[in-house]
């Protein structure tokens, strides 16, 4: 794994510290000025006083403060107000985009629009006329001993003719014990009659993309028409292929069928609840609307079925970014392939339960698109797709939703807003601080109505995460060291606790002489590992988040001097949100 450059990592933190110490100094300065009577209801009164007051000043402090007010009025406020206005415009554009997506989702529901396959699969018919193309199922994994059993068991229980399916367990683990455990699990299912093979790379280049690319180079892949991919924590239902593969029948332009994710641990803690809100909107609104109206969206990397010809036409898996799934989707779109998103087909998986795991996942998800944008922009411009599709890809898919969103979220609410407290001549209207964000949060939460009580924590947490997303976006855009950092998201194995028994029970009966799994021992091992891990858990300290917490709390104290109610409450609660995240008090602690 490529480690983040410490110099690059500390540069961003140093900038935040400068803002923090400057805000503390200014707060002391402003409090002293307030008690000396330098407080006016409007900024223009301060300037008017300074222009008419004699400069044979009573003391040095009054002289310094009068010059500070002049400097901020004449030199600091205009550029800050310009930057604020620019961010407000970006904010409004992004809000309109979000509103249009929601209207598209409402239209889909109202009209009951959903993709309908032209063919059906009936495994009970036995007449030979069913649509049973040969499907390759791939399970890439790397040191994921907590979850490998459930994904292998679920894939071995897929309801599809054995002669038309092959399961590849693509193990990139560098831990010999984990390798042995996975290999034994594969052997067990082979003895049960499952058509499954184990692959382990000696040279582990290219992370997940390299793993998938290596597997697609096997000689027998040419005998298969489709490939379905499941990450190690995903559990497809037995009818997954029966509900996805038929969409390809008599639809030669279709390259990808993507299923929706569902989460076994969405109610585990506050962090997982907030993630569920975000991802529910992503699937039900963003991907469903884009799938219905333009037949394109970013492949999610798992729980999808690809036409192998579409992968080959698009150049196959490439290791050039950390978002190989989005990369192949964009290249397939440029080749004219169409995508379908099935909102009613779900595949269970896990959400990261610790902030550390979630932060690393989000860093990869937000740095990768910027790497990809730099690399594929010339190809997009030269491609033969329509101008409308090029504009959608460049301005909506990449710039607005991947670059502008983290930029304005961090800049507007974490930098400009606190600065306007110390430079009150530059203003942010109340509707920007409160009403529009609240409305957008309300729209985001509609796909998961049971999460409505968490609307305020969701709004605050999204602004808190903008630090990580902004840092990742800058890293990817300018090829900084952390842009190529790949960390496998830590799994808890939460779903295996309750589902392990049922998955094994659903499997075929053991052949004579086969190894009978001891369910009690497996459950006991899981419990022992969890107890051991709990003893090692501790809180981490996130310095960037803590520095921003104190910056926002300092700005909230300054807002009291100007009697700015909404700004004060927003800064106060946003500062507390940063403080909780900085002290690792959200989600599970890590070892």
Short mmCIF file of C-alpha atoms in Angstrom, two decimals, residues 108-501:
data_model
loop_
_atom_site.label_atom_id
_atom_site.label_comp_id
_atom_site.label_asym_id
_atom_site.label_seq_id
_atom_site.Cartn_x
_atom_site.Cartn_y
_atom_site.Cartn_z
CA UNK A 108 -40.40 7.39 -11.71
CA UNK A 109 -42.49 6.48 -8.67
CA UNK A 110 -45.60 8.23 -9.96
CA UNK A 111 -45.39 6.53 -13.35
CA UNK A 112 -44.14 3.26 -11.79
CA UNK A 113 -41.26 3.14 -14.24
CA UNK A 114 -38.93 0.18 -13.86
CA UNK A 115 -36.74 -1.86 -16.21
CA UNK A 116 -38.55 -4.97 -17.41
CA UNK A 117 -36.57 -7.90 -18.86
CA UNK A 118 -37.58 -9.19 -22.26
CA UNK A 119 -36.91 -12.74 -21.17
CA UNK A 120 -37.67 -14.77 -18.05
CA UNK A 121 -35.81 -17.61 -16.42
CA UNK A 122 -37.70 -20.59 -15.04
CA UNK A 123 -35.42 -23.16 -13.53
CA UNK A 124 -38.38 -25.47 -12.92
CA UNK A 125 -39.53 -25.63 -16.54
CA UNK A 126 -36.93 -28.11 -17.72
CA UNK A 127 -37.93 -27.58 -21.33
CA UNK A 128 -34.54 -26.30 -22.40
CA UNK A 129 -35.95 -23.06 -23.73
CA UNK A 130 -34.96 -20.96 -20.71
CA UNK A 131 -32.33 -18.24 -20.92
CA UNK A 132 -29.31 -19.73 -19.13
CA UNK A 133 -26.16 -18.01 -20.45
CA UNK A 134 -22.86 -18.94 -18.86
CA UNK A 135 -22.05 -16.63 -15.96
CA UNK A 136 -18.71 -16.12 -14.25
CA UNK A 137 -19.03 -15.04 -10.59
CA UNK A 138 -16.01 -13.28 -9.08
CA UNK A 139 -15.37 -12.63 -5.36
CA UNK A 140 -12.26 -10.44 -4.97
CA UNK A 141 -10.96 -10.26 -1.40
CA UNK A 142 -7.87 -9.29 0.57
CA UNK A 143 -7.28 -10.28 4.22
CA UNK A 144 -11.03 -10.21 4.92
CA UNK A 145 -11.27 -13.19 7.26
CA UNK A 146 -14.30 -11.71 9.03
CA UNK A 147 -16.60 -12.04 6.02
CA UNK A 148 -15.21 -14.48 3.44
CA UNK A 149 -17.45 -17.37 4.54
CA UNK A 150 -20.72 -15.52 4.03
CA UNK A 151 -19.90 -14.28 0.52
CA UNK A 152 -18.65 -17.67 -0.66
CA UNK A 153 -21.69 -19.43 0.84
CA UNK A 154 -24.11 -16.94 -0.69
CA UNK A 155 -22.54 -17.24 -4.16
CA UNK A 156 -22.51 -21.05 -3.95
CA UNK A 157 -26.24 -20.90 -3.22
CA UNK A 158 -27.05 -18.86 -6.33
CA UNK A 159 -29.99 -20.46 -8.15
CA UNK A 160 -28.44 -21.12 -11.55
CA UNK A 161 -27.63 -24.31 -13.49
CA UNK A 162 -24.26 -25.63 -12.33
CA UNK A 163 -23.15 -26.20 -15.90
CA UNK A 164 -23.61 -22.48 -16.61
CA UNK A 165 -21.86 -20.94 -13.62
CA UNK A 166 -18.30 -20.77 -12.33
CA UNK A 167 -17.34 -19.00 -9.09
CA UNK A 168 -13.84 -17.53 -8.82
CA UNK A 169 -12.58 -16.70 -5.33
CA UNK A 170 -9.88 -14.12 -6.06
CA UNK A 171 -7.80 -14.07 -2.90
CA UNK A 172 -5.19 -11.30 -2.67
CA UNK A 173 -4.51 -11.92 1.02
CA UNK A 174 -0.90 -11.65 2.15
CA UNK A 175 -1.65 -13.33 5.49
CA UNK A 176 -0.87 -17.08 5.18
CA UNK A 177 -3.45 -18.02 7.82
CA UNK A 178 -6.21 -16.13 6.00
CA UNK A 179 -5.15 -17.71 2.70
CA UNK A 180 -5.42 -21.17 4.24
CA UNK A 181 -8.85 -20.46 5.76
CA UNK A 182 -10.24 -19.22 2.43
CA UNK A 183 -8.71 -22.12 0.50
CA UNK A 184 -10.25 -24.63 2.93
CA UNK A 185 -13.65 -22.95 2.57
CA UNK A 186 -13.42 -23.25 -1.22
CA UNK A 187 -12.39 -26.91 -0.92
CA UNK A 188 -15.39 -27.58 1.32
CA UNK A 189 -17.81 -26.16 -1.26
CA UNK A 190 -16.06 -28.05 -4.07
CA UNK A 191 -16.75 -31.25 -2.16
CA UNK A 192 -20.40 -30.20 -2.00
CA UNK A 193 -20.48 -30.07 -5.78
CA UNK A 194 -20.23 -26.31 -6.26
CA UNK A 195 -18.45 -25.16 -9.41
CA UNK A 196 -15.90 -22.96 -7.61
CA UNK A 197 -12.14 -22.32 -7.95
CA UNK A 198 -9.56 -20.59 -5.75
CA UNK A 199 -7.03 -18.13 -7.22
CA UNK A 200 -4.16 -16.42 -5.43
CA UNK A 201 -1.78 -13.96 -7.07
CA UNK A 202 1.90 -14.12 -6.21
CA UNK A 203 2.53 -10.62 -7.60
CA UNK A 204 -0.26 -8.45 -6.16
CA UNK A 205 0.01 -5.38 -8.40
CA UNK A 206 -2.89 -3.04 -9.07
CA UNK A 207 -5.00 -3.77 -5.99
CA UNK A 208 -8.58 -4.83 -6.86
CA UNK A 209 -8.30 -3.81 -10.52
CA UNK A 210 -5.16 -5.91 -10.91
CA UNK A 211 -6.88 -8.83 -9.22
CA UNK A 212 -9.90 -8.69 -11.55
CA UNK A 213 -7.70 -8.16 -14.61
CA UNK A 214 -5.62 -11.21 -13.74
CA UNK A 215 -8.75 -13.34 -13.29
CA UNK A 216 -10.18 -12.23 -16.65
CA UNK A 217 -6.98 -13.45 -18.37
CA UNK A 218 -7.79 -17.09 -17.53
CA UNK A 219 -8.21 -19.18 -20.65
CA UNK A 220 -11.67 -20.47 -19.69
CA UNK A 221 -13.17 -16.95 -19.43
CA UNK A 222 -13.78 -16.99 -23.21
CA UNK A 223 -16.47 -19.62 -22.60
CA UNK A 224 -18.55 -17.23 -20.48
CA UNK A 225 -20.82 -14.41 -21.65
CA UNK A 226 -21.35 -12.49 -18.40
CA UNK A 227 -19.45 -11.80 -15.20
CA UNK A 228 -21.00 -10.92 -11.84
CA UNK A 229 -18.82 -9.33 -9.15
CA UNK A 230 -19.34 -9.40 -5.37
CA UNK A 231 -17.02 -7.92 -2.76
CA UNK A 232 -16.19 -10.12 0.22
CA UNK A 233 -18.91 -8.69 2.49
CA UNK A 234 -21.73 -8.99 -0.07
CA UNK A 235 -24.40 -11.68 0.15
CA UNK A 236 -26.49 -12.03 -3.03
CA UNK A 237 -29.85 -13.72 -2.64
CA UNK A 238 -30.29 -17.07 -4.42
CA UNK A 239 -32.43 -15.46 -7.15
CA UNK A 240 -29.93 -12.65 -7.87
CA UNK A 241 -28.90 -13.95 -11.30
CA UNK A 242 -32.51 -14.83 -12.20
CA UNK A 243 -33.51 -11.19 -11.58
CA UNK A 244 -30.54 -9.52 -13.31
CA UNK A 245 -29.28 -11.64 -16.22
CA UNK A 246 -32.63 -11.77 -18.12
CA UNK A 247 -32.33 -8.03 -18.81
CA UNK A 248 -29.51 -8.83 -21.25
CA UNK A 249 -31.71 -11.06 -23.43
CA UNK A 250 -32.43 -9.46 -26.84
CA UNK A 251 -30.74 -6.26 -25.64
CA UNK A 252 -27.34 -6.25 -27.29
CA UNK A 253 -26.60 -2.62 -26.31
CA UNK A 254 -26.83 -3.41 -22.59
CA UNK A 255 -23.43 -3.66 -20.92
CA UNK A 256 -24.19 -3.53 -17.16
CA UNK A 257 -27.02 -4.41 -14.78
CA UNK A 258 -26.44 -2.92 -11.32
CA UNK A 259 -28.34 -3.97 -8.19
CA UNK A 260 -28.94 -1.84 -5.12
CA UNK A 261 -27.08 -2.37 -1.86
CA UNK A 262 -28.82 -2.97 1.46
CA UNK A 263 -27.08 -2.93 4.81
CA UNK A 264 -27.20 -5.50 7.58
CA UNK A 265 -25.79 -3.07 10.15
CA UNK A 266 -27.48 0.21 9.19
CA UNK A 267 -28.87 0.63 12.74
CA UNK A 268 -25.67 -0.37 14.53
CA UNK A 269 -24.63 3.16 15.59
CA UNK A 270 -25.05 6.81 14.61
CA UNK A 271 -22.34 6.61 11.97
CA UNK A 272 -24.00 3.72 10.13
CA UNK A 273 -27.40 5.46 10.30
CA UNK A 274 -25.94 8.58 8.68
CA UNK A 275 -24.21 6.53 5.98
CA UNK A 276 -27.49 4.78 5.24
CA UNK A 277 -29.14 8.16 4.54
CA UNK A 278 -26.41 9.11 2.07
CA UNK A 279 -26.33 5.79 0.25
CA UNK A 280 -30.12 5.44 0.11
CA UNK A 281 -30.24 8.76 -1.74
CA UNK A 282 -27.35 7.70 -3.96
CA UNK A 283 -29.09 4.50 -5.07
CA UNK A 284 -32.77 5.40 -5.14
CA UNK A 285 -32.36 8.92 -6.52
CA UNK A 286 -29.02 9.44 -8.28
CA UNK A 287 -28.45 6.03 -9.82
CA UNK A 288 -32.08 5.16 -10.50
CA UNK A 289 -32.80 8.51 -12.20
CA UNK A 290 -29.62 8.40 -14.29
CA UNK A 291 -30.28 4.79 -15.19
CA UNK A 292 -33.85 5.48 -16.36
CA UNK A 293 -33.27 8.72 -18.24
CA UNK A 294 -29.73 8.48 -19.65
CA UNK A 295 -28.76 4.79 -19.20
CA UNK A 296 -25.52 5.76 -17.45
CA UNK A 297 -24.21 5.89 -13.87
CA UNK A 298 -21.03 4.92 -12.09
CA UNK A 299 -20.58 1.19 -11.55
CA UNK A 300 -20.51 0.50 -7.81
CA UNK A 301 -17.73 -2.08 -8.07
CA UNK A 302 -19.90 -4.94 -6.77
CA UNK A 303 -23.41 -6.42 -6.91
CA UNK A 304 -23.53 -5.97 -10.67
CA UNK A 305 -23.46 -8.10 -13.82
CA UNK A 306 -21.31 -7.11 -16.81
CA UNK A 307 -21.46 -8.35 -20.36
CA UNK A 308 -17.89 -9.56 -20.87
CA UNK A 309 -17.86 -8.17 -24.41
CA UNK A 310 -18.55 -4.69 -22.96
CA UNK A 311 -15.57 -5.04 -20.62
CA UNK A 312 -13.32 -6.12 -23.47
CA UNK A 313 -14.51 -3.37 -25.83
CA UNK A 314 -13.80 -0.79 -23.11
CA UNK A 315 -10.21 -1.91 -22.55
CA UNK A 316 -10.75 -4.15 -19.53
CA UNK A 317 -9.75 -3.38 -15.96
CA UNK A 318 -7.06 -0.71 -15.54
CA UNK A 319 -4.98 -0.02 -12.43
CA UNK A 320 -4.48 3.70 -13.12
CA UNK A 321 -6.84 4.98 -10.38
CA UNK A 322 -8.31 3.86 -7.05
CA UNK A 323 -11.83 3.82 -8.57
CA UNK A 324 -11.48 1.07 -11.15
CA UNK A 325 -15.27 0.59 -11.11
CA UNK A 326 -16.00 4.18 -12.17
CA UNK A 327 -13.16 4.00 -14.70
CA UNK A 328 -14.58 1.00 -16.55
CA UNK A 329 -18.10 2.49 -16.43
CA UNK A 330 -16.98 5.76 -18.03
CA UNK A 331 -15.02 3.96 -20.75
CA UNK A 332 -17.96 1.64 -21.48
CA UNK A 333 -20.26 4.67 -21.72
CA UNK A 334 -17.90 6.27 -24.23
CA UNK A 335 -18.13 3.07 -26.30
CA UNK A 336 -21.93 3.40 -26.41
CA UNK A 337 -22.89 0.68 -23.93
CA UNK A 338 -26.05 1.20 -21.86
CA UNK A 339 -26.61 0.52 -18.16
CA UNK A 340 -29.65 -0.55 -16.12
CA UNK A 341 -30.12 0.05 -12.41
CA UNK A 342 -32.51 -2.25 -10.51
CA UNK A 343 -33.76 -0.48 -7.42
CA UNK A 344 -35.87 -3.49 -6.38
CA UNK A 345 -33.00 -6.01 -6.46
CA UNK A 346 -30.96 -5.72 -3.27
CA UNK A 347 -27.70 -7.27 -2.17
CA UNK A 348 -26.79 -7.23 1.51
CA UNK A 349 -23.45 -5.88 2.69
CA UNK A 350 -21.78 -4.05 5.57
CA UNK A 351 -21.27 -0.37 6.32
CA UNK A 352 -18.02 0.75 7.99
CA UNK A 353 -18.73 0.98 11.72
CA UNK A 354 -15.73 3.08 12.73
CA UNK A 355 -14.92 6.61 11.67
CA UNK A 356 -11.37 5.55 10.79
CA UNK A 357 -12.62 2.95 8.28
CA UNK A 358 -15.25 5.32 6.89
CA UNK A 359 -12.77 8.18 6.52
CA UNK A 360 -10.33 6.02 4.53
CA UNK A 361 -13.13 4.72 2.34
CA UNK A 362 -14.38 8.24 1.59
CA UNK A 363 -10.84 9.44 0.85
CA UNK A 364 -10.51 6.76 -1.82
CA UNK A 365 -14.00 7.42 -3.20
CA UNK A 366 -13.31 11.16 -3.59
CA UNK A 367 -9.69 11.20 -4.72
CA UNK A 368 -10.20 8.52 -7.38
CA UNK A 369 -12.80 10.42 -9.45
CA UNK A 370 -10.45 13.40 -9.71
CA UNK A 371 -7.63 11.15 -10.89
CA UNK A 372 -10.01 9.66 -13.44
CA UNK A 373 -11.28 13.07 -14.59
CA UNK A 374 -7.75 14.21 -15.42
CA UNK A 375 -7.01 10.98 -17.29
CA UNK A 376 -10.22 10.54 -19.27
CA UNK A 377 -11.10 14.15 -20.16
CA UNK A 378 -9.31 13.99 -23.56
CA UNK A 379 -11.06 10.69 -24.33
CA UNK A 380 -14.45 12.19 -23.45
CA UNK A 381 -13.86 15.17 -25.75
CA UNK A 382 -12.71 12.94 -28.65
CA UNK A 383 -15.45 10.33 -28.20
CA UNK A 384 -18.33 9.86 -30.63
CA UNK A 385 -21.13 10.15 -28.07
CA UNK A 386 -23.55 13.07 -28.34
CA UNK A 387 -22.68 16.57 -27.12
CA UNK A 388 -25.41 16.27 -24.47
CA UNK A 389 -23.82 13.09 -23.07
CA UNK A 390 -20.37 14.72 -23.11
CA UNK A 391 -21.75 17.72 -21.21
CA UNK A 392 -23.48 15.46 -18.70
CA UNK A 393 -20.28 13.47 -18.15
CA UNK A 394 -17.99 16.49 -17.78
CA UNK A 395 -20.14 19.08 -16.03
CA UNK A 396 -22.64 17.03 -14.01
CA UNK A 397 -21.03 13.65 -13.37
CA UNK A 398 -17.49 14.91 -12.68
CA UNK A 399 -17.36 18.65 -12.03
CA UNK A 400 -20.61 19.30 -10.18
CA UNK A 401 -21.06 16.09 -8.19
CA UNK A 402 -17.43 15.08 -7.65
CA UNK A 403 -15.49 18.39 -7.52
CA UNK A 404 -17.79 21.33 -6.77
CA UNK A 405 -19.78 19.62 -4.00
CA UNK A 406 -16.83 18.93 -1.64
CA UNK A 407 -15.20 22.25 -2.60
CA UNK A 408 -18.07 24.54 -1.70
CA UNK A 409 -19.13 22.46 1.34
CA UNK A 410 -15.73 22.86 2.94
CA UNK A 411 -14.96 26.37 1.72
CA UNK A 412 -18.37 27.90 2.44
CA UNK A 413 -19.23 26.37 5.81
CA UNK A 414 -15.80 25.68 7.32
CA UNK A 415 -13.73 28.64 6.10
CA UNK A 416 -15.82 31.53 4.73
CA UNK A 417 -18.57 31.41 7.36
CA UNK A 418 -16.22 31.64 10.37
CA UNK A 419 -14.16 34.31 8.59
CA UNK A 420 -17.25 36.49 8.10
CA UNK A 421 -17.60 36.57 11.87
CA UNK A 422 -14.24 38.36 12.13
CA UNK A 423 -14.80 40.34 8.93
CA UNK A 424 -18.48 41.25 9.35
CA UNK A 425 -18.39 43.56 6.33
CA UNK A 426 -18.60 40.35 4.26
CA UNK A 427 -21.90 38.61 4.90
CA UNK A 428 -23.53 35.24 4.38
CA UNK A 429 -27.35 35.49 4.31
CA UNK A 430 -29.33 33.41 6.79
CA UNK A 431 -30.99 31.44 3.98
CA UNK A 432 -27.56 30.20 2.87
CA UNK A 433 -26.58 29.16 6.38
CA UNK A 434 -29.84 27.59 7.44
CA UNK A 435 -32.82 27.30 5.11
CA UNK A 436 -31.30 25.93 1.89
CA UNK A 437 -29.08 23.35 3.69
CA UNK A 438 -32.07 22.23 5.75
CA UNK A 439 -34.18 21.83 2.61
CA UNK A 440 -31.45 19.85 0.84
CA UNK A 441 -31.02 17.60 3.89
CA UNK A 442 -34.78 17.02 3.90
CA UNK A 443 -34.64 15.94 0.24
CA UNK A 444 -31.67 13.67 0.95
CA UNK A 445 -33.51 11.92 3.74
CA UNK A 446 -36.72 11.22 1.78
CA UNK A 447 -35.53 7.82 0.42
CA UNK A 448 -35.01 6.66 4.04
CA UNK A 449 -37.97 8.23 5.92
CA UNK A 450 -37.28 6.25 9.10
CA UNK A 451 -34.07 8.30 9.45
CA UNK A 452 -35.95 11.62 9.65
CA UNK A 453 -35.10 12.10 13.39
CA UNK A 454 -31.43 12.24 12.33
CA UNK A 455 -31.82 15.11 9.86
CA UNK A 456 -29.88 17.63 12.00
CA UNK A 457 -26.98 15.26 12.83
CA UNK A 458 -26.91 14.32 9.13
CA UNK A 459 -26.56 17.96 8.02
CA UNK A 460 -23.79 18.63 10.54
CA UNK A 461 -21.95 15.38 9.82
CA UNK A 462 -21.97 15.97 6.06
CA UNK A 463 -20.27 19.33 6.62
CA UNK A 464 -17.81 17.63 8.95
CA UNK A 465 -16.95 15.02 6.31
CA UNK A 466 -16.30 17.81 3.80
CA UNK A 467 -12.80 18.14 5.30
CA UNK A 468 -11.88 14.59 4.31
CA UNK A 469 -13.62 14.87 0.93
CA UNK A 470 -12.00 18.22 0.12
CA UNK A 471 -8.56 16.92 1.06
CA UNK A 472 -9.12 13.80 -1.05
CA UNK A 473 -10.40 15.83 -4.00
CA UNK A 474 -7.31 18.07 -3.95
CA UNK A 475 -5.03 15.01 -3.65
CA UNK A 476 -6.61 13.35 -6.67
CA UNK A 477 -6.76 16.50 -8.78
CA UNK A 478 -3.10 17.41 -8.27
CA UNK A 479 -1.68 13.86 -7.95
CA UNK A 480 -0.52 14.27 -4.36
CA UNK A 481 0.87 11.30 -2.44
CA UNK A 482 -2.36 10.25 -0.72
CA UNK A 483 -4.28 10.07 -4.01
CA UNK A 484 -3.03 6.54 -4.69
CA UNK A 485 -3.56 5.24 -1.16
CA UNK A 486 -5.62 2.06 -1.17
CA UNK A 487 -6.86 0.65 2.13
CA UNK A 488 -9.28 -2.28 2.25
CA UNK A 489 -12.32 -1.10 4.23
CA UNK A 490 -12.33 -2.78 7.63
CA UNK A 491 -15.18 -5.28 8.07
CA UNK A 492 -16.68 -6.28 11.39
CA UNK A 493 -18.25 -9.52 10.19
CA UNK A 494 -21.46 -8.30 11.78
CA UNK A 495 -23.65 -9.98 9.20
CA UNK A 496 -21.92 -13.31 9.65
CA UNK A 497 -23.07 -13.57 13.28
CA UNK A 498 -26.73 -14.05 12.43
CA UNK A 499 -26.46 -15.28 8.85
CA UNK A 500 -23.70 -17.85 9.10
CA UNK A 501 -25.99 -20.63 10.30
#
